[in-house]
Structures are given as structure tokens and as C-alpha cells.
């Protein structure tokens, strides 16, 4: 077995930027909650802010395993199910015990979308062309090996009607 197959996958630069954005946002929200909402609210925001990057990291690992299709993806499906159960169960236990309010957890967990947005806007931009065999877009837009994704713009205006051929029977009224 090669050394590459045994190494754990590393997150790409964009995912690391999003992860650091989520962590930074969680810290800022927690400090603001301690300053303006008191210790109990601050603890709840800190817990929600700690759950957000952990959830993103596990989600990134599971997503990378599914997209790379290297080896058996069944263990990652189990990990994704366990992740969801632990997240929901942990939040339920926190709410049930009264350690934190639901609102404070939501404010802290809000670090996830805010941090992803910040990391995407201010982090490194993805490369235009990826190396061969990546499974994603491999060459320029007009090449034979290019794969179109959902977000790629069409090369022509698909809404403009083309003049119908007079001899085409499908155009008859």
C-alpha cells in the first residue's frame, strides 16, 4: 500500500479558511456574549461556537471521503450518522440540563454560516484549472476533458428562440 493511501486527508486551503473563519467568529461571538449578555449567555454562545467548527470539520472529512470515492465509503456513512446523533443528542442534553439556553446555543452556532462566509470572501480563491485525474474540472472551458458543473454558465443564450425550419413537421400547428 502506498504512503498516500495511509495518510489522513488534508483540508484544502479554502476549507481551512472557512474553518478558521468559523473558529474566529465563534470566539468573537463568545467574547461579545460574555461582555453584553452575562456569564450564562456567554457560556452558551461559547458551547455553540465550539460545536460549529467541530461539525464543519467532520462534515468536510465525510464529504471529501464521499467525493474522492477512495476505498470503502461505508464507514464514513456510519461516521456521518454518528455525527448527527451526537450533535442532536448533545444539544438535547445541554438544553435539558439547563447549562445554556437555546437562544445562546443558536447565537454561538451562528458562527458556522458567518464564518464560512467570511472564510470564503477573504480566504484564498480556488484555482481555475485543476490537475488531471482530480475528478473535478480538469481543463479550460472549451477542452474535451472539461466537465461542466451546475454553476457553469451556458455558452449560448438558451432562452432565445431559434427560427424553425419550414420543412420540420414537428412545428406544424
JSON list of C-alpha atoms in Angstrom, two decimals:
[
{"chain": "A", "resi": 1, "resn": "UNK", "atom": "CA", "xyz": [0.00, 0.00, 0.00]},
{"chain": "A", "resi": 2, "resn": "UNK", "atom": "CA", "xyz": [1.33, 3.44, -0.86]},
{"chain": "A", "resi": 3, "resn": "UNK", "atom": "CA", "xyz": [2.06, 6.14, 1.70]},
{"chain": "A", "resi": 4, "resn": "UNK", "atom": "CA", "xyz": [-0.63, 8.40, 0.17]},
{"chain": "A", "resi": 5, "resn": "UNK", "atom": "CA", "xyz": [-3.39, 5.89, 0.92]},
{"chain": "A", "resi": 6, "resn": "UNK", "atom": "CA", "xyz": [-2.39, 5.72, 4.60]},
{"chain": "A", "resi": 7, "resn": "UNK", "atom": "CA", "xyz": [-2.19, 9.48, 5.22]},
{"chain": "A", "resi": 8, "resn": "UNK", "atom": "CA", "xyz": [-5.28, 11.20, 6.52]},
{"chain": "A", "resi": 9, "resn": "UNK", "atom": "CA", "xyz": [-6.66, 13.66, 4.02]},
{"chain": "A", "resi": 10, "resn": "UNK", "atom": "CA", "xyz": [-5.67, 17.27, 4.44]},
{"chain": "A", "resi": 11, "resn": "UNK", "atom": "CA", "xyz": [-8.20, 20.02, 4.00]},
{"chain": "A", "resi": 12, "resn": "UNK", "atom": "CA", "xyz": [-7.65, 22.29, 1.04]},
{"chain": "A", "resi": 13, "resn": "UNK", "atom": "CA", "xyz": [-6.88, 25.98, 1.50]},
{"chain": "A", "resi": 14, "resn": "UNK", "atom": "CA", "xyz": [-10.47, 27.10, 1.01]},
{"chain": "A", "resi": 15, "resn": "UNK", "atom": "CA", "xyz": [-11.80, 24.68, 3.63]},
{"chain": "A", "resi": 16, "resn": "UNK", "atom": "CA", "xyz": [-9.07, 25.68, 6.09]},
{"chain": "A", "resi": 17, "resn": "UNK", "atom": "CA", "xyz": [-10.00, 29.34, 5.56]},
{"chain": "A", "resi": 18, "resn": "UNK", "atom": "CA", "xyz": [-13.66, 28.54, 6.22]},
{"chain": "A", "resi": 19, "resn": "UNK", "atom": "CA", "xyz": [-12.72, 26.54, 9.32]},
{"chain": "A", "resi": 20, "resn": "UNK", "atom": "CA", "xyz": [-10.58, 29.36, 10.70]},
{"chain": "A", "resi": 21, "resn": "UNK", "atom": "CA", "xyz": [-13.35, 31.81, 9.86]},
{"chain": "A", "resi": 22, "resn": "UNK", "atom": "CA", "xyz": [-15.82, 29.73, 11.88]},
{"chain": "A", "resi": 23, "resn": "UNK", "atom": "CA", "xyz": [-13.40, 29.48, 14.82]},
{"chain": "A", "resi": 24, "resn": "UNK", "atom": "CA", "xyz": [-12.67, 33.21, 14.75]},
{"chain": "A", "resi": 25, "resn": "UNK", "atom": "CA", "xyz": [-16.34, 34.09, 14.51]},
{"chain": "A", "resi": 26, "resn": "UNK", "atom": "CA", "xyz": [-17.13, 31.77, 17.42]},
{"chain": "A", "resi": 27, "resn": "UNK", "atom": "CA", "xyz": [-14.50, 33.48, 19.56]},
{"chain": "A", "resi": 28, "resn": "UNK", "atom": "CA", "xyz": [-15.78, 36.97, 18.67]},
{"chain": "A", "resi": 29, "resn": "UNK", "atom": "CA", "xyz": [-19.40, 35.99, 19.34]},
{"chain": "A", "resi": 30, "resn": "UNK", "atom": "CA", "xyz": [-18.43, 34.38, 22.66]},
{"chain": "A", "resi": 31, "resn": "UNK", "atom": "CA", "xyz": [-16.49, 37.42, 23.83]},
{"chain": "A", "resi": 32, "resn": "UNK", "atom": "CA", "xyz": [-19.38, 39.68, 22.86]},
{"chain": "A", "resi": 33, "resn": "UNK", "atom": "CA", "xyz": [-21.84, 37.43, 24.67]},
{"chain": "A", "resi": 34, "resn": "UNK", "atom": "CA", "xyz": [-19.76, 37.44, 27.85]},
{"chain": "A", "resi": 35, "resn": "UNK", "atom": "CA", "xyz": [-19.43, 41.23, 27.66]},
{"chain": "A", "resi": 36, "resn": "UNK", "atom": "CA", "xyz": [-23.05, 42.07, 26.88]},
{"chain": "A", "resi": 37, "resn": "UNK", "atom": "CA", "xyz": [-25.10, 39.03, 27.90]},
{"chain": "A", "resi": 38, "resn": "UNK", "atom": "CA", "xyz": [-23.52, 37.82, 31.09]},
{"chain": "A", "resi": 39, "resn": "UNK", "atom": "CA", "xyz": [-21.69, 34.63, 32.01]},
{"chain": "A", "resi": 40, "resn": "UNK", "atom": "CA", "xyz": [-24.54, 32.16, 31.46]},
{"chain": "A", "resi": 41, "resn": "UNK", "atom": "CA", "xyz": [-25.32, 33.52, 27.99]},
{"chain": "A", "resi": 42, "resn": "UNK", "atom": "CA", "xyz": [-21.60, 33.67, 27.19]},
{"chain": "A", "resi": 43, "resn": "UNK", "atom": "CA", "xyz": [-21.11, 30.01, 28.13]},
{"chain": "A", "resi": 44, "resn": "UNK", "atom": "CA", "xyz": [-23.99, 29.00, 25.86]},
{"chain": "A", "resi": 45, "resn": "UNK", "atom": "CA", "xyz": [-22.59, 31.01, 22.96]},
{"chain": "A", "resi": 46, "resn": "UNK", "atom": "CA", "xyz": [-19.14, 29.51, 23.59]},
{"chain": "A", "resi": 47, "resn": "UNK", "atom": "CA", "xyz": [-20.61, 25.98, 23.53]},
{"chain": "A", "resi": 48, "resn": "UNK", "atom": "CA", "xyz": [-22.48, 26.70, 20.29]},
{"chain": "A", "resi": 49, "resn": "UNK", "atom": "CA", "xyz": [-19.35, 28.34, 18.89]},
{"chain": "A", "resi": 50, "resn": "UNK", "atom": "CA", "xyz": [-17.32, 25.23, 19.76]},
{"chain": "A", "resi": 51, "resn": "UNK", "atom": "CA", "xyz": [-19.86, 22.88, 18.17]},
{"chain": "A", "resi": 52, "resn": "UNK", "atom": "CA", "xyz": [-19.80, 24.77, 14.87]},
{"chain": "A", "resi": 53, "resn": "UNK", "atom": "CA", "xyz": [-16.15, 24.18, 13.80]},
{"chain": "A", "resi": 54, "resn": "UNK", "atom": "CA", "xyz": [-16.23, 20.59, 15.03]},
{"chain": "A", "resi": 55, "resn": "UNK", "atom": "CA", "xyz": [-19.31, 19.98, 12.92]},
{"chain": "A", "resi": 56, "resn": "UNK", "atom": "CA", "xyz": [-17.71, 21.65, 9.88]},
{"chain": "A", "resi": 57, "resn": "UNK", "atom": "CA", "xyz": [-14.51, 19.63, 10.24]},
{"chain": "A", "resi": 58, "resn": "UNK", "atom": "CA", "xyz": [-16.34, 16.29, 10.43]},
{"chain": "A", "resi": 59, "resn": "UNK", "atom": "CA", "xyz": [-18.61, 17.34, 7.56]},
{"chain": "A", "resi": 60, "resn": "UNK", "atom": "CA", "xyz": [-15.54, 18.21, 5.46]},
{"chain": "A", "resi": 61, "resn": "UNK", "atom": "CA", "xyz": [-13.94, 14.83, 6.20]},
{"chain": "A", "resi": 62, "resn": "UNK", "atom": "CA", "xyz": [-17.10, 12.92, 5.35]},
{"chain": "A", "resi": 63, "resn": "UNK", "atom": "CA", "xyz": [-17.71, 14.98, 2.21]},
{"chain": "A", "resi": 64, "resn": "UNK", "atom": "CA", "xyz": [-14.14, 14.51, 1.00]},
{"chain": "A", "resi": 65, "resn": "UNK", "atom": "CA", "xyz": [-14.37, 10.76, 1.52]},
{"chain": "A", "resi": 66, "resn": "UNK", "atom": "CA", "xyz": [-17.60, 10.54, -0.45]},
{"chain": "A", "resi": 67, "resn": "UNK", "atom": "CA", "xyz": [-16.37, 12.77, -3.28]},
{"chain": "A", "resi": 68, "resn": "UNK", "atom": "CA", "xyz": [-12.95, 11.13, -3.64]},
{"chain": "A", "resi": 69, "resn": "UNK", "atom": "CA", "xyz": [-14.51, 7.63, -3.73]},
{"chain": "A", "resi": 70, "resn": "UNK", "atom": "CA", "xyz": [-11.28, 6.11, -2.50]},
{"chain": "A", "resi": 71, "resn": "UNK", "atom": "CA", "xyz": [-11.83, 2.80, -0.80]},
{"chain": "A", "resi": 72, "resn": "UNK", "atom": "CA", "xyz": [-14.97, 1.89, 1.03]},
{"chain": "A", "resi": 73, "resn": "UNK", "atom": "CA", "xyz": [-17.22, 4.85, 1.89]},
{"chain": "A", "resi": 74, "resn": "UNK", "atom": "CA", "xyz": [-19.48, 2.82, 4.20]},
{"chain": "A", "resi": 75, "resn": "UNK", "atom": "CA", "xyz": [-17.52, 3.71, 7.38]},
{"chain": "A", "resi": 76, "resn": "UNK", "atom": "CA", "xyz": [-17.93, 7.39, 6.54]},
{"chain": "A", "resi": 77, "resn": "UNK", "atom": "CA", "xyz": [-21.68, 6.95, 6.24]},
{"chain": "A", "resi": 78, "resn": "UNK", "atom": "CA", "xyz": [-21.66, 5.50, 9.74]},
{"chain": "A", "resi": 79, "resn": "UNK", "atom": "CA", "xyz": [-19.50, 8.39, 10.96]},
{"chain": "A", "resi": 80, "resn": "UNK", "atom": "CA", "xyz": [-21.92, 10.90, 9.39]},
{"chain": "A", "resi": 81, "resn": "UNK", "atom": "CA", "xyz": [-24.85, 9.22, 11.16]},
{"chain": "A", "resi": 82, "resn": "UNK", "atom": "CA", "xyz": [-22.98, 9.17, 14.46]},
{"chain": "A", "resi": 83, "resn": "UNK", "atom": "CA", "xyz": [-22.05, 12.84, 13.98]},
{"chain": "A", "resi": 84, "resn": "UNK", "atom": "CA", "xyz": [-25.67, 13.81, 13.54]},
{"chain": "A", "resi": 85, "resn": "UNK", "atom": "CA", "xyz": [-26.79, 11.71, 16.53]},
{"chain": "A", "resi": 86, "resn": "UNK", "atom": "CA", "xyz": [-24.06, 13.18, 18.76]},
{"chain": "A", "resi": 87, "resn": "UNK", "atom": "CA", "xyz": [-24.85, 16.72, 17.66]},
{"chain": "A", "resi": 88, "resn": "UNK", "atom": "CA", "xyz": [-28.58, 16.38, 18.29]},
{"chain": "A", "resi": 89, "resn": "UNK", "atom": "CA", "xyz": [-28.10, 14.35, 21.45]},
{"chain": "A", "resi": 90, "resn": "UNK", "atom": "CA", "xyz": [-25.50, 16.75, 22.81]},
{"chain": "A", "resi": 91, "resn": "UNK", "atom": "CA", "xyz": [-27.69, 19.78, 22.17]},
{"chain": "A", "resi": 92, "resn": "UNK", "atom": "CA", "xyz": [-30.62, 17.99, 23.79]},
{"chain": "A", "resi": 93, "resn": "UNK", "atom": "CA", "xyz": [-28.53, 17.19, 26.89]},
{"chain": "A", "resi": 94, "resn": "UNK", "atom": "CA", "xyz": [-27.28, 20.77, 27.13]},
{"chain": "A", "resi": 95, "resn": "UNK", "atom": "CA", "xyz": [-30.80, 22.16, 26.87]},
{"chain": "A", "resi": 96, "resn": "UNK", "atom": "CA", "xyz": [-32.23, 19.55, 29.24]},
{"chain": "A", "resi": 97, "resn": "UNK", "atom": "CA", "xyz": [-29.58, 20.20, 31.91]},
{"chain": "A", "resi": 98, "resn": "UNK", "atom": "CA", "xyz": [-30.11, 23.96, 31.77]},
{"chain": "A", "resi": 99, "resn": "UNK", "atom": "CA", "xyz": [-26.42, 24.75, 31.24]},
{"chain": "A", "resi": 100, "resn": "UNK", "atom": "CA", "xyz": [-27.31, 27.05, 28.37]},
{"chain": "A", "resi": 101, "resn": "UNK", "atom": "CA", "xyz": [-30.40, 28.45, 26.75]},
{"chain": "A", "resi": 102, "resn": "UNK", "atom": "CA", "xyz": [-31.45, 27.53, 23.25]},
{"chain": "A", "resi": 103, "resn": "UNK", "atom": "CA", "xyz": [-31.01, 31.12, 22.10]},
{"chain": "A", "resi": 104, "resn": "UNK", "atom": "CA", "xyz": [-27.40, 31.25, 23.29]},
{"chain": "A", "resi": 105, "resn": "UNK", "atom": "CA", "xyz": [-26.61, 27.96, 21.52]},
{"chain": "A", "resi": 106, "resn": "UNK", "atom": "CA", "xyz": [-28.17, 29.28, 18.31]},
{"chain": "A", "resi": 107, "resn": "UNK", "atom": "CA", "xyz": [-26.17, 32.51, 18.53]},
{"chain": "A", "resi": 108, "resn": "UNK", "atom": "CA", "xyz": [-22.95, 30.53, 19.02]},
{"chain": "A", "resi": 109, "resn": "UNK", "atom": "CA", "xyz": [-23.80, 28.04, 16.28]},
{"chain": "A", "resi": 110, "resn": "UNK", "atom": "CA", "xyz": [-24.39, 31.06, 14.04]},
{"chain": "A", "resi": 111, "resn": "UNK", "atom": "CA", "xyz": [-20.61, 31.15, 13.79]},
{"chain": "A", "resi": 112, "resn": "UNK", "atom": "CA", "xyz": [-20.94, 28.38, 11.19]},
{"chain": "A", "resi": 113, "resn": "UNK", "atom": "CA", "xyz": [-22.64, 30.32, 8.36]},
{"chain": "A", "resi": 114, "resn": "UNK", "atom": "CA", "xyz": [-20.98, 33.61, 9.29]},
{"chain": "A", "resi": 115, "resn": "UNK", "atom": "CA", "xyz": [-17.51, 32.05, 9.47]},
{"chain": "A", "resi": 116, "resn": "UNK", "atom": "CA", "xyz": [-17.94, 30.13, 6.22]},
{"chain": "A", "resi": 117, "resn": "UNK", "atom": "CA", "xyz": [-18.98, 33.35, 4.52]},
{"chain": "A", "resi": 118, "resn": "UNK", "atom": "CA", "xyz": [-16.04, 35.28, 5.97]},
{"chain": "A", "resi": 119, "resn": "UNK", "atom": "CA", "xyz": [-13.59, 32.49, 5.08]},
{"chain": "A", "resi": 120, "resn": "UNK", "atom": "CA", "xyz": [-14.94, 32.29, 1.54]},
{"chain": "A", "resi": 121, "resn": "UNK", "atom": "CA", "xyz": [-14.88, 36.03, 0.94]},
{"chain": "A", "resi": 122, "resn": "UNK", "atom": "CA", "xyz": [-11.47, 36.74, 2.44]},
{"chain": "A", "resi": 123, "resn": "UNK", "atom": "CA", "xyz": [-9.72, 33.37, 2.07]},
{"chain": "A", "resi": 124, "resn": "UNK", "atom": "CA", "xyz": [-7.75, 32.05, -0.89]},
{"chain": "A", "resi": 125, "resn": "UNK", "atom": "CA", "xyz": [-9.56, 31.70, -4.18]},
{"chain": "A", "resi": 126, "resn": "UNK", "atom": "CA", "xyz": [-9.86, 28.25, -5.79]},
{"chain": "A", "resi": 127, "resn": "UNK", "atom": "CA", "xyz": [-7.62, 27.59, -8.80]},
{"chain": "A", "resi": 128, "resn": "UNK", "atom": "CA", "xyz": [-9.23, 27.91, -12.22]},
{"chain": "A", "resi": 129, "resn": "UNK", "atom": "CA", "xyz": [-7.69, 24.74, -13.62]},
{"chain": "A", "resi": 130, "resn": "UNK", "atom": "CA", "xyz": [-7.15, 21.62, -11.55]},
{"chain": "A", "resi": 131, "resn": "UNK", "atom": "CA", "xyz": [-4.68, 18.84, -12.38]},
{"chain": "A", "resi": 132, "resn": "UNK", "atom": "CA", "xyz": [-5.73, 15.80, -14.45]},
{"chain": "A", "resi": 133, "resn": "UNK", "atom": "CA", "xyz": [-7.40, 12.93, -12.63]},
{"chain": "A", "resi": 134, "resn": "UNK", "atom": "CA", "xyz": [-8.80, 15.13, -9.87]},
{"chain": "A", "resi": 135, "resn": "UNK", "atom": "CA", "xyz": [-12.38, 14.19, -10.71]},
{"chain": "A", "resi": 136, "resn": "UNK", "atom": "CA", "xyz": [-13.33, 17.83, -10.88]},
{"chain": "A", "resi": 137, "resn": "UNK", "atom": "CA", "xyz": [-12.91, 20.31, -13.70]},
{"chain": "A", "resi": 138, "resn": "UNK", "atom": "CA", "xyz": [-9.64, 19.40, -15.37]},
{"chain": "A", "resi": 139, "resn": "UNK", "atom": "CA", "xyz": [-9.02, 21.82, -18.21]},
{"chain": "A", "resi": 140, "resn": "UNK", "atom": "CA", "xyz": [-10.20, 25.05, -19.75]},
{"chain": "A", "resi": 141, "resn": "UNK", "atom": "CA", "xyz": [-13.81, 25.67, -20.69]},
{"chain": "A", "resi": 142, "resn": "UNK", "atom": "CA", "xyz": [-13.51, 24.62, -24.32]},
{"chain": "A", "resi": 143, "resn": "UNK", "atom": "CA", "xyz": [-11.45, 21.45, -23.96]},
{"chain": "A", "resi": 144, "resn": "UNK", "atom": "CA", "xyz": [-12.56, 17.88, -24.46]},
{"chain": "A", "resi": 145, "resn": "UNK", "atom": "CA", "xyz": [-11.75, 16.89, -20.87]},
{"chain": "A", "resi": 146, "resn": "UNK", "atom": "CA", "xyz": [-13.68, 19.73, -19.26]},
{"chain": "A", "resi": 147, "resn": "UNK", "atom": "CA", "xyz": [-16.67, 18.68, -17.14]},
{"chain": "A", "resi": 148, "resn": "UNK", "atom": "CA", "xyz": [-19.46, 21.16, -16.70]},
{"chain": "A", "resi": 149, "resn": "UNK", "atom": "CA", "xyz": [-20.82, 21.69, -13.26]},
{"chain": "A", "resi": 150, "resn": "UNK", "atom": "CA", "xyz": [-24.18, 23.02, -12.20]},
{"chain": "A", "resi": 151, "resn": "UNK", "atom": "CA", "xyz": [-22.83, 26.56, -11.77]},
{"chain": "A", "resi": 152, "resn": "UNK", "atom": "CA", "xyz": [-21.17, 26.83, -15.20]},
{"chain": "A", "resi": 153, "resn": "UNK", "atom": "CA", "xyz": [-22.81, 29.38, -17.46]},
{"chain": "A", "resi": 154, "resn": "UNK", "atom": "CA", "xyz": [-24.13, 28.14, -20.80]},
{"chain": "A", "resi": 155, "resn": "UNK", "atom": "CA", "xyz": [-22.11, 29.12, -23.84]},
{"chain": "A", "resi": 156, "resn": "UNK", "atom": "CA", "xyz": [-25.17, 30.39, -25.70]},
{"chain": "A", "resi": 157, "resn": "UNK", "atom": "CA", "xyz": [-28.43, 32.01, -24.80]},
{"chain": "A", "resi": 158, "resn": "UNK", "atom": "CA", "xyz": [-30.71, 29.05, -24.29]},
{"chain": "A", "resi": 159, "resn": "UNK", "atom": "CA", "xyz": [-33.82, 31.19, -23.93]},
{"chain": "A", "resi": 160, "resn": "UNK", "atom": "CA", "xyz": [-33.64, 32.74, -27.41]},
{"chain": "A", "resi": 161, "resn": "UNK", "atom": "CA", "xyz": [-35.94, 31.00, -29.84]},
{"chain": "A", "resi": 162, "resn": "UNK", "atom": "CA", "xyz": [-34.29, 29.77, -33.00]},
{"chain": "A", "resi": 163, "resn": "UNK", "atom": "CA", "xyz": [-36.09, 30.16, -36.30]},
{"chain": "A", "resi": 164, "resn": "UNK", "atom": "CA", "xyz": [-38.00, 26.99, -37.06]},
{"chain": "A", "resi": 165, "resn": "UNK", "atom": "CA", "xyz": [-37.28, 25.08, -40.23]},
{"chain": "A", "resi": 166, "resn": "UNK", "atom": "CA", "xyz": [-40.18, 25.29, -42.62]},
{"chain": "A", "resi": 167, "resn": "UNK", "atom": "CA", "xyz": [-39.94, 21.61, -43.53]},
{"chain": "A", "resi": 168, "resn": "UNK", "atom": "CA", "xyz": [-39.98, 20.35, -39.92]},
{"chain": "A", "resi": 169, "resn": "UNK", "atom": "CA", "xyz": [-43.29, 18.57, -39.29]},
{"chain": "A", "resi": 170, "resn": "UNK", "atom": "CA", "xyz": [-42.98, 18.99, -35.51]},
{"chain": "A", "resi": 171, "resn": "UNK", "atom": "CA", "xyz": [-43.51, 22.75, -35.94]},
{"chain": "A", "resi": 172, "resn": "UNK", "atom": "CA", "xyz": [-46.90, 22.38, -37.65]},
{"chain": "A", "resi": 173, "resn": "UNK", "atom": "CA", "xyz": [-49.91, 23.81, -35.74]}
]
